[in-house]
Protein backbone atom coordinates (compact mmCIF):
# COMPACT_ATOMS: atom_id res chain seq x y z
CA UNK A 1 0.00 0.00 0.00
CA UNK A 2 2.86 2.34 0.79
CA UNK A 3 4.33 1.78 -2.69
CA UNK A 4 0.99 2.72 -4.26
CA UNK A 5 0.86 6.02 -2.34
CA UNK A 6 4.48 6.76 -3.21
CA UNK A 7 3.78 6.21 -6.90
CA UNK A 8 0.64 8.32 -6.63
CA UNK A 9 2.62 11.13 -5.01
CA UNK A 10 5.26 10.95 -7.75
CA UNK A 11 2.53 11.10 -10.40
CA UNK A 12 0.90 14.11 -8.77
CA UNK A 13 4.23 15.93 -8.54
CA UNK A 14 4.99 15.14 -12.19
CA UNK A 15 1.61 16.49 -13.30
CA UNK A 16 2.12 19.62 -11.22
CA UNK A 17 5.60 20.22 -12.67
CA UNK A 18 4.35 19.65 -16.24
CA UNK A 19 1.53 22.16 -15.69
CA UNK A 20 3.91 24.70 -14.20
CA UNK A 21 6.32 24.27 -17.11
CA UNK A 22 3.49 24.75 -19.63
CA UNK A 23 2.27 27.89 -17.87
CA UNK A 24 5.83 29.25 -17.84
CA UNK A 25 6.25 28.58 -21.57
CA UNK A 26 2.94 30.30 -22.42
CA UNK A 27 3.85 33.27 -20.23
CA UNK A 28 7.30 33.48 -21.81
CA UNK A 29 5.83 33.47 -25.32
CA UNK A 30 3.24 36.10 -24.38
CA UNK A 31 5.85 38.42 -22.85
CA UNK A 32 8.11 37.95 -25.89
CA UNK A 33 5.28 39.03 -28.21
CA UNK A 34 4.46 42.00 -25.98
CA UNK A 35 8.09 43.14 -26.10
CA UNK A 36 8.47 42.51 -29.83
CA UNK A 37 5.28 44.33 -30.88
CA UNK A 38 5.14 47.04 -28.23
CA UNK A 39 5.49 49.78 -30.84
CA UNK A 40 3.83 47.88 -33.73
CA UNK A 41 0.46 46.94 -32.25
CA UNK A 42 -1.40 46.74 -35.58
CA UNK A 43 1.19 44.59 -37.35
CA UNK A 44 -0.54 41.63 -39.07
CA UNK A 45 2.48 39.48 -38.24
CA UNK A 46 1.48 39.73 -34.55
CA UNK A 47 -1.85 38.02 -35.25
CA UNK A 48 -0.09 35.27 -37.20
CA UNK A 49 2.35 34.68 -34.33
CA UNK A 50 -0.44 34.60 -31.75
CA UNK A 51 -2.45 32.14 -33.83
CA UNK A 52 0.62 30.00 -34.47
CA UNK A 53 1.55 29.89 -30.78
CA UNK A 54 -1.91 28.98 -29.55
CA UNK A 55 -2.32 26.42 -32.33
CA UNK A 56 0.79 24.61 -31.09
CA UNK A 57 -0.38 24.34 -27.48
CA UNK A 58 -2.41 21.22 -26.70
CA UNK A 59 -5.05 22.88 -24.50
CA UNK A 60 -5.42 26.11 -26.50
CA UNK A 61 -5.62 24.21 -29.78
CA UNK A 62 -8.57 22.22 -28.37
CA UNK A 63 -10.38 25.49 -27.63
CA UNK A 64 -9.70 26.75 -31.16
CA UNK A 65 -11.06 23.50 -32.58
CA UNK A 66 -14.11 23.58 -30.28
CA UNK A 67 -15.09 27.03 -31.60
CA UNK A 68 -13.87 26.47 -35.19
CA UNK A 69 -11.76 29.60 -34.74
CA UNK A 70 -9.73 31.01 -37.58
CA UNK A 71 -6.99 33.59 -37.77
CA UNK A 72 -9.66 36.12 -38.78
CA UNK A 73 -11.49 35.53 -35.49
CA UNK A 74 -8.28 36.19 -33.59
CA UNK A 75 -7.68 39.35 -35.64
CA UNK A 76 -11.19 40.67 -34.92
CA UNK A 77 -10.89 39.92 -31.22
CA UNK A 78 -7.45 41.53 -31.08
CA UNK A 79 -8.84 44.67 -32.70
CA UNK A 80 -11.70 44.82 -30.18
CA UNK A 81 -9.33 44.35 -27.24
CA UNK A 82 -6.92 46.93 -28.63
CA UNK A 83 -9.66 49.57 -28.75
CA UNK A 84 -10.26 49.71 -24.96
CA UNK A 85 -7.32 47.81 -23.46
CA UNK A 86 -4.28 49.39 -25.08
CA UNK A 87 -2.09 49.64 -22.00
CA UNK A 88 0.38 47.42 -20.24
CA UNK A 89 0.62 46.38 -16.60
CA UNK A 90 3.91 44.64 -15.85
CA UNK A 91 4.02 41.62 -18.18
CA UNK A 92 0.32 41.74 -18.98
CA UNK A 93 -1.14 43.40 -22.04
CA UNK A 94 -4.81 42.57 -22.61
CA UNK A 95 -4.77 42.41 -26.45
CA UNK A 96 -2.05 39.73 -26.35
CA UNK A 97 -2.15 38.01 -22.96
CA UNK A 98 -5.87 37.19 -23.29
CA UNK A 99 -5.14 34.66 -26.03
CA UNK A 100 -2.63 32.67 -23.96
CA UNK A 101 -4.95 31.67 -21.13
CA UNK A 102 -7.46 28.83 -21.46
CA UNK A 103 -10.36 30.52 -19.67
CA UNK A 104 -9.95 33.88 -21.37
CA UNK A 105 -9.50 32.38 -24.84
CA UNK A 106 -12.61 30.26 -24.37
CA UNK A 107 -14.58 33.29 -23.17
CA UNK A 108 -13.38 35.44 -26.08
CA UNK A 109 -14.30 32.85 -28.68
CA UNK A 110 -17.65 32.14 -27.04
CA UNK A 111 -18.53 35.85 -26.95
CA UNK A 112 -16.72 36.99 -30.09
CA UNK A 113 -19.76 38.95 -31.28
CA UNK A 114 -20.03 41.02 -28.08
CA UNK A 115 -19.04 44.67 -28.07
CA UNK A 116 -15.41 45.68 -27.56
CA UNK A 117 -15.90 47.37 -24.20
CA UNK A 118 -17.58 44.42 -22.48
CA UNK A 119 -14.94 41.97 -23.77
CA UNK A 120 -12.09 44.21 -22.68
CA UNK A 121 -13.66 44.84 -19.28
CA UNK A 122 -14.02 41.09 -18.70
CA UNK A 123 -10.37 40.50 -19.65
CA UNK A 124 -9.17 43.37 -17.47
CA UNK A 125 -11.11 41.98 -14.52
CA UNK A 126 -9.61 38.55 -15.14
CA UNK A 127 -6.05 39.91 -15.15
CA UNK A 128 -6.73 42.28 -12.21
CA UNK A 129 -6.17 45.57 -14.01
mmCIF file of N, CA and C in Angstrom:
data_model
loop_
_atom_site.group_PDB
_atom_site.id
_atom_site.type_symbol
_atom_site.label_atom_id
_atom_site.label_comp_id
_atom_site.label_asym_id
_atom_site.label_seq_id
_atom_site.Cartn_x
_atom_site.Cartn_y
_atom_site.Cartn_z
ATOM 1 N N UNK A 1 0.822 -1.193 0.000
ATOM 2 C CA UNK A 1 0.000 0.000 0.000
ATOM 3 C C UNK A 1 0.862 1.252 0.000
ATOM 4 N N UNK A 2 1.969 1.183 0.715
ATOM 5 C CA UNK A 2 2.863 2.339 0.792
ATOM 6 C C UNK A 2 3.479 2.622 -0.580
ATOM 7 N N UNK A 3 3.762 1.600 -1.347
ATOM 8 C CA UNK A 3 4.327 1.778 -2.693
ATOM 9 C C UNK A 3 3.306 2.480 -3.596
ATOM 10 N N UNK A 4 2.043 2.098 -3.473
ATOM 11 C CA UNK A 4 0.986 2.722 -4.260
ATOM 12 C C UNK A 4 0.917 4.226 -3.981
ATOM 13 N N UNK A 5 0.932 4.605 -2.691
ATOM 14 C CA UNK A 5 0.857 6.018 -2.340
ATOM 15 C C UNK A 5 2.111 6.777 -2.770
ATOM 16 N N UNK A 6 3.251 6.127 -2.738
ATOM 17 C CA UNK A 6 4.484 6.758 -3.209
ATOM 18 C C UNK A 6 4.402 7.025 -4.709
ATOM 19 N N UNK A 7 3.936 6.033 -5.453
ATOM 20 C CA UNK A 7 3.785 6.214 -6.904
ATOM 21 C C UNK A 7 2.738 7.275 -7.217
ATOM 22 N N UNK A 8 1.663 7.308 -6.447
ATOM 23 C CA UNK A 8 0.635 8.321 -6.629
ATOM 24 C C UNK A 8 1.196 9.721 -6.370
ATOM 25 N N UNK A 9 1.986 9.854 -5.320
ATOM 26 C CA UNK A 9 2.623 11.134 -5.009
ATOM 27 C C UNK A 9 3.568 11.568 -6.129
ATOM 28 N N UNK A 10 4.342 10.647 -6.642
ATOM 29 C CA UNK A 10 5.263 10.953 -7.748
ATOM 30 C C UNK A 10 4.474 11.396 -8.981
ATOM 31 N N UNK A 11 3.374 10.726 -9.257
ATOM 32 C CA UNK A 11 2.532 11.096 -10.399
ATOM 33 C C UNK A 11 1.944 12.487 -10.224
ATOM 34 N N UNK A 12 1.476 12.787 -9.040
ATOM 35 C CA UNK A 12 0.903 14.109 -8.773
ATOM 36 C C UNK A 12 1.954 15.198 -8.918
ATOM 37 N N UNK A 13 3.147 14.958 -8.412
ATOM 38 C CA UNK A 13 4.232 15.931 -8.537
ATOM 39 C C UNK A 13 4.606 16.122 -10.002
ATOM 40 N N UNK A 14 4.658 15.040 -10.770
ATOM 41 C CA UNK A 14 4.995 15.135 -12.192
ATOM 42 C C UNK A 14 3.942 15.953 -12.952
ATOM 43 N N UNK A 15 2.676 15.728 -12.650
ATOM 44 C CA UNK A 15 1.607 16.489 -13.302
ATOM 45 C C UNK A 15 1.703 17.964 -12.927
ATOM 46 N N UNK A 16 1.970 18.243 -11.668
ATOM 47 C CA UNK A 16 2.122 19.624 -11.217
ATOM 48 C C UNK A 16 3.288 20.308 -11.933
ATOM 49 N N UNK A 17 4.426 19.630 -12.015
ATOM 50 C CA UNK A 17 5.596 20.221 -12.673
ATOM 51 C C UNK A 17 5.349 20.432 -14.167
ATOM 52 N N UNK A 18 4.662 19.496 -14.811
ATOM 53 C CA UNK A 18 4.353 19.652 -16.235
ATOM 54 C C UNK A 18 3.425 20.845 -16.453
ATOM 55 N N UNK A 19 2.443 21.012 -15.591
ATOM 56 C CA UNK A 19 1.530 22.155 -15.694
ATOM 57 C C UNK A 19 2.238 23.479 -15.452
ATOM 58 N N UNK A 20 3.131 23.491 -14.479
ATOM 59 C CA UNK A 20 3.910 24.698 -14.198
ATOM 60 C C UNK A 20 4.810 25.049 -15.369
ATOM 61 N N UNK A 21 5.447 24.047 -15.957
ATOM 62 C CA UNK A 21 6.323 24.272 -17.107
ATOM 63 C C UNK A 21 5.530 24.816 -18.288
ATOM 64 N N UNK A 22 4.333 24.263 -18.533
ATOM 65 C CA UNK A 22 3.491 24.746 -19.635
ATOM 66 C C UNK A 22 3.069 26.190 -19.406
ATOM 67 N N UNK A 23 2.678 26.515 -18.188
ATOM 68 C CA UNK A 23 2.273 27.889 -17.870
ATOM 69 C C UNK A 23 3.446 28.847 -18.057
ATOM 70 N N UNK A 24 4.626 28.422 -17.661
ATOM 71 C CA UNK A 24 5.828 29.246 -17.836
ATOM 72 C C UNK A 24 6.110 29.473 -19.315
ATOM 73 N N UNK A 25 5.987 28.449 -20.125
ATOM 74 C CA UNK A 25 6.245 28.579 -21.565
ATOM 75 C C UNK A 25 5.239 29.524 -22.219
ATOM 76 N N UNK A 26 3.966 29.420 -21.855
ATOM 77 C CA UNK A 26 2.945 30.305 -22.416
ATOM 78 C C UNK A 26 3.196 31.756 -21.981
ATOM 79 N N UNK A 27 3.566 31.933 -20.732
ATOM 80 C CA UNK A 27 3.852 33.274 -20.232
ATOM 81 C C UNK A 27 5.072 33.862 -20.942
ATOM 82 N N UNK A 28 6.078 33.039 -21.128
ATOM 83 C CA UNK A 28 7.300 33.481 -21.805
ATOM 84 C C UNK A 28 7.003 33.911 -23.242
ATOM 85 N N UNK A 29 6.184 33.139 -23.942
ATOM 86 C CA UNK A 29 5.827 33.473 -25.323
ATOM 87 C C UNK A 29 5.003 34.764 -25.369
ATOM 88 N N UNK A 30 4.076 34.896 -24.446
ATOM 89 C CA UNK A 30 3.238 36.096 -24.375
ATOM 90 C C UNK A 30 4.084 37.344 -24.135
ATOM 91 N N UNK A 31 4.987 37.278 -23.171
ATOM 92 C CA UNK A 31 5.846 38.421 -22.852
ATOM 93 C C UNK A 31 6.764 38.743 -24.032
ATOM 94 N N UNK A 32 7.255 37.722 -24.717
ATOM 95 C CA UNK A 32 8.114 37.953 -25.885
ATOM 96 C C UNK A 32 7.345 38.704 -26.980
ATOM 97 N N UNK A 33 6.096 38.330 -27.198
ATOM 98 C CA UNK A 33 5.281 39.029 -28.206
ATOM 99 C C UNK A 33 4.966 40.454 -27.768
ATOM 100 N N UNK A 34 4.720 40.647 -26.484
ATOM 101 C CA UNK A 34 4.458 41.998 -25.982
ATOM 102 C C UNK A 34 5.678 42.883 -26.210
ATOM 103 N N UNK A 35 6.849 42.372 -25.901
ATOM 104 C CA UNK A 35 8.086 43.137 -26.095
ATOM 105 C C UNK A 35 8.341 43.411 -27.577
ATOM 106 N N UNK A 36 8.152 42.398 -28.398
ATOM 107 C CA UNK A 36 8.466 42.515 -29.829
ATOM 108 C C UNK A 36 7.540 43.504 -30.537
ATOM 109 N N UNK A 37 6.261 43.512 -30.175
ATOM 110 C CA UNK A 37 5.281 44.330 -30.882
ATOM 111 C C UNK A 37 4.776 45.503 -30.050
ATOM 112 N N UNK A 38 5.564 45.934 -29.089
ATOM 113 C CA UNK A 38 5.142 47.036 -28.227
ATOM 114 C C UNK A 38 4.867 48.311 -29.017
ATOM 115 N N UNK A 39 5.659 48.567 -30.034
ATOM 116 C CA UNK A 39 5.490 49.777 -30.843
ATOM 117 C C UNK A 39 4.791 49.514 -32.169
ATOM 118 N N UNK A 40 4.478 48.243 -32.461
ATOM 119 C CA UNK A 40 3.831 47.876 -33.729
ATOM 120 C C UNK A 40 2.575 47.062 -33.440
ATOM 121 N N UNK A 41 1.625 47.657 -32.750
ATOM 122 C CA UNK A 41 0.456 46.936 -32.248
ATOM 123 C C UNK A 41 -0.496 46.470 -33.343
ATOM 124 N N UNK A 42 -0.489 47.107 -34.489
ATOM 125 C CA UNK A 42 -1.398 46.744 -35.577
ATOM 126 C C UNK A 42 -0.724 45.918 -36.664
ATOM 127 N N UNK A 43 0.454 45.405 -36.384
ATOM 128 C CA UNK A 43 1.193 44.594 -37.350
ATOM 129 C C UNK A 43 0.474 43.261 -37.563
ATOM 130 N N UNK A 44 0.143 42.912 -38.814
ATOM 131 C CA UNK A 44 -0.545 41.635 -39.074
ATOM 132 C C UNK A 44 0.293 40.411 -38.685
ATOM 133 N N UNK A 45 1.600 40.583 -38.641
ATOM 134 C CA UNK A 45 2.483 39.478 -38.243
ATOM 135 C C UNK A 45 2.216 39.073 -36.789
ATOM 136 N N UNK A 46 1.810 40.024 -35.952
ATOM 137 C CA UNK A 46 1.483 39.729 -34.553
ATOM 138 C C UNK A 46 0.344 38.723 -34.472
ATOM 139 N N UNK A 47 -0.695 38.923 -35.257
ATOM 140 C CA UNK A 47 -1.849 38.022 -35.251
ATOM 141 C C UNK A 47 -1.419 36.628 -35.695
ATOM 142 N N UNK A 48 -0.580 36.566 -36.714
ATOM 143 C CA UNK A 48 -0.093 35.274 -37.199
ATOM 144 C C UNK A 48 0.713 34.556 -36.125
ATOM 145 N N UNK A 49 1.546 35.298 -35.396
ATOM 146 C CA UNK A 49 2.353 34.680 -34.334
ATOM 147 C C UNK A 49 1.485 34.232 -33.166
ATOM 148 N N UNK A 50 0.480 35.014 -32.820
ATOM 149 C CA UNK A 50 -0.439 34.605 -31.748
ATOM 150 C C UNK A 50 -1.158 33.319 -32.156
ATOM 151 N N UNK A 51 -1.711 33.311 -33.368
ATOM 152 C CA UNK A 51 -2.449 32.140 -33.830
ATOM 153 C C UNK A 51 -1.545 30.915 -33.917
ATOM 154 N N UNK A 52 -0.333 31.108 -34.381
ATOM 155 C CA UNK A 52 0.616 30.001 -34.467
ATOM 156 C C UNK A 52 0.944 29.448 -33.081
ATOM 157 N N UNK A 53 1.184 30.325 -32.128
ATOM 158 C CA UNK A 53 1.553 29.889 -30.778
ATOM 159 C C UNK A 53 0.406 29.144 -30.101
ATOM 160 N N UNK A 54 -0.800 29.652 -30.220
ATOM 161 C CA UNK A 54 -1.915 28.980 -29.546
ATOM 162 C C UNK A 54 -2.338 27.718 -30.295
ATOM 163 N N UNK A 55 -2.021 27.635 -31.575
ATOM 164 C CA UNK A 55 -2.317 26.418 -32.333
ATOM 165 C C UNK A 55 -1.371 25.284 -31.971
ATOM 166 N N UNK A 56 -0.202 25.624 -31.460
ATOM 167 C CA UNK A 56 0.787 24.609 -31.087
ATOM 168 C C UNK A 56 0.560 24.055 -29.686
ATOM 169 N N UNK A 57 -0.141 24.793 -28.848
ATOM 170 C CA UNK A 57 -0.382 24.343 -27.482
ATOM 171 C C UNK A 57 -1.556 23.364 -27.459
ATOM 172 N N UNK A 58 -1.399 22.275 -26.737
ATOM 173 C CA UNK A 58 -2.412 21.218 -26.696
ATOM 174 C C UNK A 58 -3.759 21.735 -26.211
ATOM 175 N N UNK A 59 -3.792 22.434 -25.095
ATOM 176 C CA UNK A 59 -5.050 22.882 -24.502
ATOM 177 C C UNK A 59 -5.688 24.019 -25.296
ATOM 178 N N UNK A 60 -4.886 24.976 -25.741
ATOM 179 C CA UNK A 60 -5.425 26.112 -26.496
ATOM 180 C C UNK A 60 -5.907 25.678 -27.881
ATOM 181 N N UNK A 61 -5.214 24.727 -28.471
ATOM 182 C CA UNK A 61 -5.625 24.209 -29.782
ATOM 183 C C UNK A 61 -7.000 23.543 -29.682
ATOM 184 N N UNK A 62 -7.256 22.858 -28.573
ATOM 185 C CA UNK A 62 -8.566 22.223 -28.375
ATOM 186 C C UNK A 62 -9.676 23.275 -28.309
ATOM 187 N N UNK A 63 -9.387 24.415 -27.698
ATOM 188 C CA UNK A 63 -10.376 25.493 -27.625
ATOM 189 C C UNK A 63 -10.621 26.072 -29.011
ATOM 190 N N UNK A 64 -9.540 26.259 -29.785
ATOM 191 C CA UNK A 64 -9.697 26.749 -31.160
ATOM 192 C C UNK A 64 -10.559 25.793 -31.979
ATOM 193 N N UNK A 65 -10.305 24.509 -31.841
ATOM 194 C CA UNK A 65 -11.059 23.502 -32.580
ATOM 195 C C UNK A 65 -12.523 23.482 -32.134
ATOM 196 N N UNK A 66 -12.749 23.589 -30.831
ATOM 197 C CA UNK A 66 -14.111 23.576 -30.284
ATOM 198 C C UNK A 66 -14.965 24.698 -30.880
ATOM 199 N N UNK A 67 -14.364 25.864 -31.090
ATOM 200 C CA UNK A 67 -15.091 27.028 -31.596
ATOM 201 C C UNK A 67 -14.901 27.239 -33.098
ATOM 202 N N UNK A 68 -14.183 26.331 -33.758
ATOM 203 C CA UNK A 68 -13.872 26.471 -35.187
ATOM 204 C C UNK A 68 -13.269 27.843 -35.473
ATOM 205 N N UNK A 69 -12.360 28.268 -34.624
ATOM 206 C CA UNK A 69 -11.765 29.603 -34.738
ATOM 207 C C UNK A 69 -10.732 29.650 -35.851
ATOM 208 N N UNK A 70 -10.702 30.784 -36.520
ATOM 209 C CA UNK A 70 -9.725 31.014 -37.581
ATOM 210 C C UNK A 70 -8.849 32.196 -37.193
ATOM 211 N N UNK A 71 -7.877 32.451 -38.011
ATOM 212 C CA UNK A 71 -6.991 33.591 -37.769
ATOM 213 C C UNK A 71 -7.769 34.902 -37.873
ATOM 214 N N UNK A 72 -8.822 34.919 -38.672
ATOM 215 C CA UNK A 72 -9.664 36.122 -38.778
ATOM 216 C C UNK A 72 -10.406 36.399 -37.470
ATOM 217 N N UNK A 73 -10.842 35.346 -36.797
ATOM 218 C CA UNK A 73 -11.491 35.529 -35.493
ATOM 219 C C UNK A 73 -10.518 36.138 -34.488
ATOM 220 N N UNK A 74 -9.299 35.654 -34.500
ATOM 221 C CA UNK A 74 -8.278 36.188 -33.589
ATOM 222 C C UNK A 74 -7.993 37.650 -33.934
ATOM 223 N N UNK A 75 -7.933 37.969 -35.218
ATOM 224 C CA UNK A 75 -7.678 39.352 -35.640
ATOM 225 C C UNK A 75 -8.806 40.283 -35.195
ATOM 226 N N UNK A 76 -10.057 39.841 -35.344
ATOM 227 C CA UNK A 76 -11.191 40.672 -34.919
ATOM 228 C C UNK A 76 -11.188 40.884 -33.408
ATOM 229 N N UNK A 77 -10.926 39.814 -32.678
ATOM 230 C CA UNK A 77 -10.890 39.923 -31.221
ATOM 231 C C UNK A 77 -9.739 40.818 -30.767
ATOM 232 N N UNK A 78 -8.604 40.692 -31.420
ATOM 233 C CA UNK A 78 -7.452 41.534 -31.081
ATOM 234 C C UNK A 78 -7.781 43.007 -31.307
ATOM 235 N N UNK A 79 -8.450 43.286 -32.404
ATOM 236 C CA UNK A 79 -8.837 44.670 -32.704
ATOM 237 C C UNK A 79 -9.798 45.213 -31.649
ATOM 238 N N UNK A 80 -10.757 44.389 -31.224
ATOM 239 C CA UNK A 80 -11.695 44.817 -30.182
ATOM 240 C C UNK A 80 -10.964 45.081 -28.869
ATOM 241 N N UNK A 81 -10.057 44.182 -28.496
ATOM 242 C CA UNK A 81 -9.334 44.348 -27.237
ATOM 243 C C UNK A 81 -8.380 45.536 -27.287
ATOM 244 N N UNK A 82 -7.847 45.814 -28.458
ATOM 245 C CA UNK A 82 -6.919 46.935 -28.626
ATOM 246 C C UNK A 82 -7.635 48.269 -28.464
ATOM 247 N N UNK A 83 -8.903 48.318 -28.814
ATOM 248 C CA UNK A 83 -9.659 49.570 -28.748
ATOM 249 C C UNK A 83 -9.764 50.106 -27.323
ATOM 250 N N UNK A 84 -10.054 49.252 -26.339
ATOM 251 C CA UNK A 84 -10.257 49.706 -24.962
ATOM 252 C C UNK A 84 -9.155 49.267 -24.000
ATOM 253 N N UNK A 85 -8.317 48.336 -24.398
ATOM 254 C CA UNK A 85 -7.322 47.810 -23.456
ATOM 255 C C UNK A 85 -5.891 48.015 -23.894
ATOM 256 N N UNK A 86 -5.618 49.140 -24.530
ATOM 257 C CA UNK A 86 -4.281 49.392 -25.075
ATOM 258 C C UNK A 86 -3.339 49.984 -24.018
ATOM 259 N N UNK A 87 -3.091 49.234 -22.972
ATOM 260 C CA UNK A 87 -2.087 49.637 -21.996
ATOM 261 C C UNK A 87 -1.523 48.384 -21.335
ATOM 262 N N UNK A 88 -0.358 48.554 -20.793
ATOM 263 C CA UNK A 88 0.380 47.423 -20.244
ATOM 264 C C UNK A 88 0.504 47.556 -18.733
ATOM 265 N N UNK A 89 0.386 46.442 -18.047
ATOM 266 C CA UNK A 89 0.620 46.385 -16.603
ATOM 267 C C UNK A 89 1.600 45.243 -16.367
ATOM 268 N N UNK A 90 2.821 45.601 -16.043
ATOM 269 C CA UNK A 90 3.907 44.637 -15.854
ATOM 270 C C UNK A 90 4.054 43.783 -17.122
ATOM 271 N N UNK A 91 3.893 42.483 -17.007
ATOM 272 C CA UNK A 91 4.018 41.619 -18.182
ATOM 273 C C UNK A 91 2.661 41.207 -18.728
ATOM 274 N N UNK A 92 1.658 42.011 -18.464
ATOM 275 C CA UNK A 92 0.317 41.735 -18.977
ATOM 276 C C UNK A 92 -0.105 42.871 -19.904
ATOM 277 N N UNK A 93 -0.624 42.467 -21.037
ATOM 278 C CA UNK A 93 -1.137 43.404 -22.036
ATOM 279 C C UNK A 93 -2.366 42.728 -22.632
ATOM 280 N N UNK A 94 -3.533 43.235 -22.310
ATOM 281 C CA UNK A 94 -4.806 42.568 -22.605
ATOM 282 C C UNK A 94 -4.924 42.078 -24.052
ATOM 283 N N UNK A 95 -4.583 42.895 -25.074
ATOM 284 C CA UNK A 95 -4.768 42.410 -26.452
ATOM 285 C C UNK A 95 -3.878 41.224 -26.846
ATOM 286 N N UNK A 96 -2.892 40.889 -26.041
ATOM 287 C CA UNK A 96 -2.047 39.732 -26.347
ATOM 288 C C UNK A 96 -2.226 38.644 -25.298
ATOM 289 N N UNK A 97 -2.118 38.993 -24.041
ATOM 290 C CA UNK A 97 -2.152 38.010 -22.956
ATOM 291 C C UNK A 97 -3.465 37.234 -22.919
ATOM 292 N N UNK A 98 -4.549 37.846 -23.338
ATOM 293 C CA UNK A 98 -5.870 37.193 -23.289
ATOM 294 C C UNK A 98 -5.931 35.930 -24.133
ATOM 295 N N UNK A 99 -5.110 35.821 -25.142
ATOM 296 C CA UNK A 99 -5.145 34.660 -26.026
ATOM 297 C C UNK A 99 -4.329 33.489 -25.488
ATOM 298 N N UNK A 100 -3.528 33.705 -24.463
ATOM 299 C CA UNK A 100 -2.630 32.668 -23.963
ATOM 300 C C UNK A 100 -3.114 32.013 -22.680
ATOM 301 N N UNK A 101 -4.362 32.236 -22.323
ATOM 302 C CA UNK A 101 -4.950 31.666 -21.126
ATOM 303 C C UNK A 101 -6.189 30.884 -21.548
ATOM 304 N N UNK A 102 -6.349 29.691 -21.024
ATOM 305 C CA UNK A 102 -7.464 28.834 -21.460
ATOM 306 C C UNK A 102 -8.825 29.467 -21.200
ATOM 307 N N UNK A 103 -9.035 29.984 -20.007
ATOM 308 C CA UNK A 103 -10.358 30.520 -19.674
ATOM 309 C C UNK A 103 -10.677 31.782 -20.469
ATOM 310 N N UNK A 104 -9.692 32.644 -20.636
ATOM 311 C CA UNK A 104 -9.947 33.883 -21.372
ATOM 312 C C UNK A 104 -10.131 33.617 -22.862
ATOM 313 N N UNK A 105 -9.343 32.707 -23.421
ATOM 314 C CA UNK A 105 -9.503 32.381 -24.842
ATOM 315 C C UNK A 105 -10.874 31.764 -25.095
ATOM 316 N N UNK A 106 -11.295 30.873 -24.221
ATOM 317 C CA UNK A 106 -12.615 30.263 -24.369
ATOM 318 C C UNK A 106 -13.717 31.322 -24.265
ATOM 319 N N UNK A 107 -13.584 32.224 -23.314
ATOM 320 C CA UNK A 107 -14.579 33.291 -23.166
ATOM 321 C C UNK A 107 -14.614 34.179 -24.407
ATOM 322 N N UNK A 108 -13.442 34.566 -24.904
ATOM 323 C CA UNK A 108 -13.385 35.435 -26.082
ATOM 324 C C UNK A 108 -14.044 34.784 -27.291
ATOM 325 N N UNK A 109 -13.740 33.518 -27.512
ATOM 326 C CA UNK A 109 -14.302 32.846 -28.682
ATOM 327 C C UNK A 109 -15.797 32.555 -28.509
ATOM 328 N N UNK A 110 -16.230 32.347 -27.286
ATOM 329 C CA UNK A 110 -17.652 32.140 -27.035
ATOM 330 C C UNK A 110 -18.440 33.429 -27.244
ATOM 331 N N UNK A 111 -17.847 34.546 -26.872
ATOM 332 C CA UNK A 111 -18.527 35.847 -26.948
ATOM 333 C C UNK A 111 -17.890 36.761 -28.009
ATOM 334 N N UNK A 112 -17.436 36.195 -29.094
ATOM 335 C CA UNK A 112 -16.715 36.987 -30.094
ATOM 336 C C UNK A 112 -17.570 38.060 -30.762
ATOM 337 N N UNK A 113 -18.885 37.949 -30.670
ATOM 338 C CA UNK A 113 -19.756 38.949 -31.276
ATOM 339 C C UNK A 113 -20.165 40.051 -30.304
ATOM 340 N N UNK A 114 -19.716 39.972 -29.066
ATOM 341 C CA UNK A 114 -20.027 41.018 -28.077
ATOM 342 C C UNK A 114 -19.280 42.300 -28.431
ATOM 343 N N UNK A 115 -19.706 43.391 -27.792
ATOM 344 C CA UNK A 115 -19.042 44.666 -28.074
ATOM 345 C C UNK A 115 -17.646 44.707 -27.435
ATOM 346 N N UNK A 116 -16.818 45.599 -27.963
ATOM 347 C CA UNK A 116 -15.413 45.677 -27.561
ATOM 348 C C UNK A 116 -15.238 46.026 -26.089
ATOM 349 N N UNK A 117 -16.061 46.930 -25.594
ATOM 350 C CA UNK A 117 -15.901 47.369 -24.205
ATOM 351 C C UNK A 117 -16.198 46.253 -23.210
ATOM 352 N N UNK A 118 -17.249 45.487 -23.426
ATOM 353 C CA UNK A 118 -17.577 44.417 -22.482
ATOM 354 C C UNK A 118 -16.521 43.309 -22.503
ATOM 355 N N UNK A 119 -16.014 42.979 -23.689
ATOM 356 C CA UNK A 119 -14.944 41.973 -23.771
ATOM 357 C C UNK A 119 -13.691 42.443 -23.049
ATOM 358 N N UNK A 120 -13.300 43.678 -23.306
ATOM 359 C CA UNK A 120 -12.087 44.214 -22.685
ATOM 360 C C UNK A 120 -12.246 44.317 -21.176
ATOM 361 N N UNK A 121 -13.413 44.737 -20.719
ATOM 362 C CA UNK A 121 -13.661 44.840 -19.282
ATOM 363 C C UNK A 121 -13.551 43.470 -18.618
ATOM 364 N N UNK A 122 -14.103 42.448 -19.245
ATOM 365 C CA UNK A 122 -14.023 41.087 -18.699
ATOM 366 C C UNK A 122 -12.569 40.625 -18.621
ATOM 367 N N UNK A 123 -11.780 40.910 -19.658
ATOM 368 C CA UNK A 123 -10.374 40.501 -19.651
ATOM 369 C C UNK A 123 -9.581 41.279 -18.600
ATOM 370 N N UNK A 124 -9.868 42.558 -18.471
ATOM 371 C CA UNK A 124 -9.167 43.366 -17.475
ATOM 372 C C UNK A 124 -9.504 42.899 -16.065
ATOM 373 N N UNK A 125 -10.747 42.521 -15.825
ATOM 374 C CA UNK A 125 -11.109 41.978 -14.524
ATOM 375 C C UNK A 125 -10.399 40.649 -14.260
ATOM 376 N N UNK A 126 -10.285 39.825 -15.293
ATOM 377 C CA UNK A 126 -9.606 38.545 -15.136
ATOM 378 C C UNK A 126 -8.138 38.727 -14.758
ATOM 379 N N UNK A 127 -7.484 39.679 -15.396
ATOM 380 C CA UNK A 127 -6.050 39.910 -15.149
ATOM 381 C C UNK A 127 -5.792 40.945 -14.063
ATOM 382 N N UNK A 128 -6.841 41.366 -13.353
ATOM 383 C CA UNK A 128 -6.725 42.279 -12.205
ATOM 384 C C UNK A 128 -6.118 43.623 -12.576
ATOM 385 N N UNK A 129 -6.614 44.234 -13.629
ATOM 386 C CA UNK A 129 -6.172 45.574 -14.006
ATOM 387 C C UNK A 129 -6.917 46.594 -13.192
#
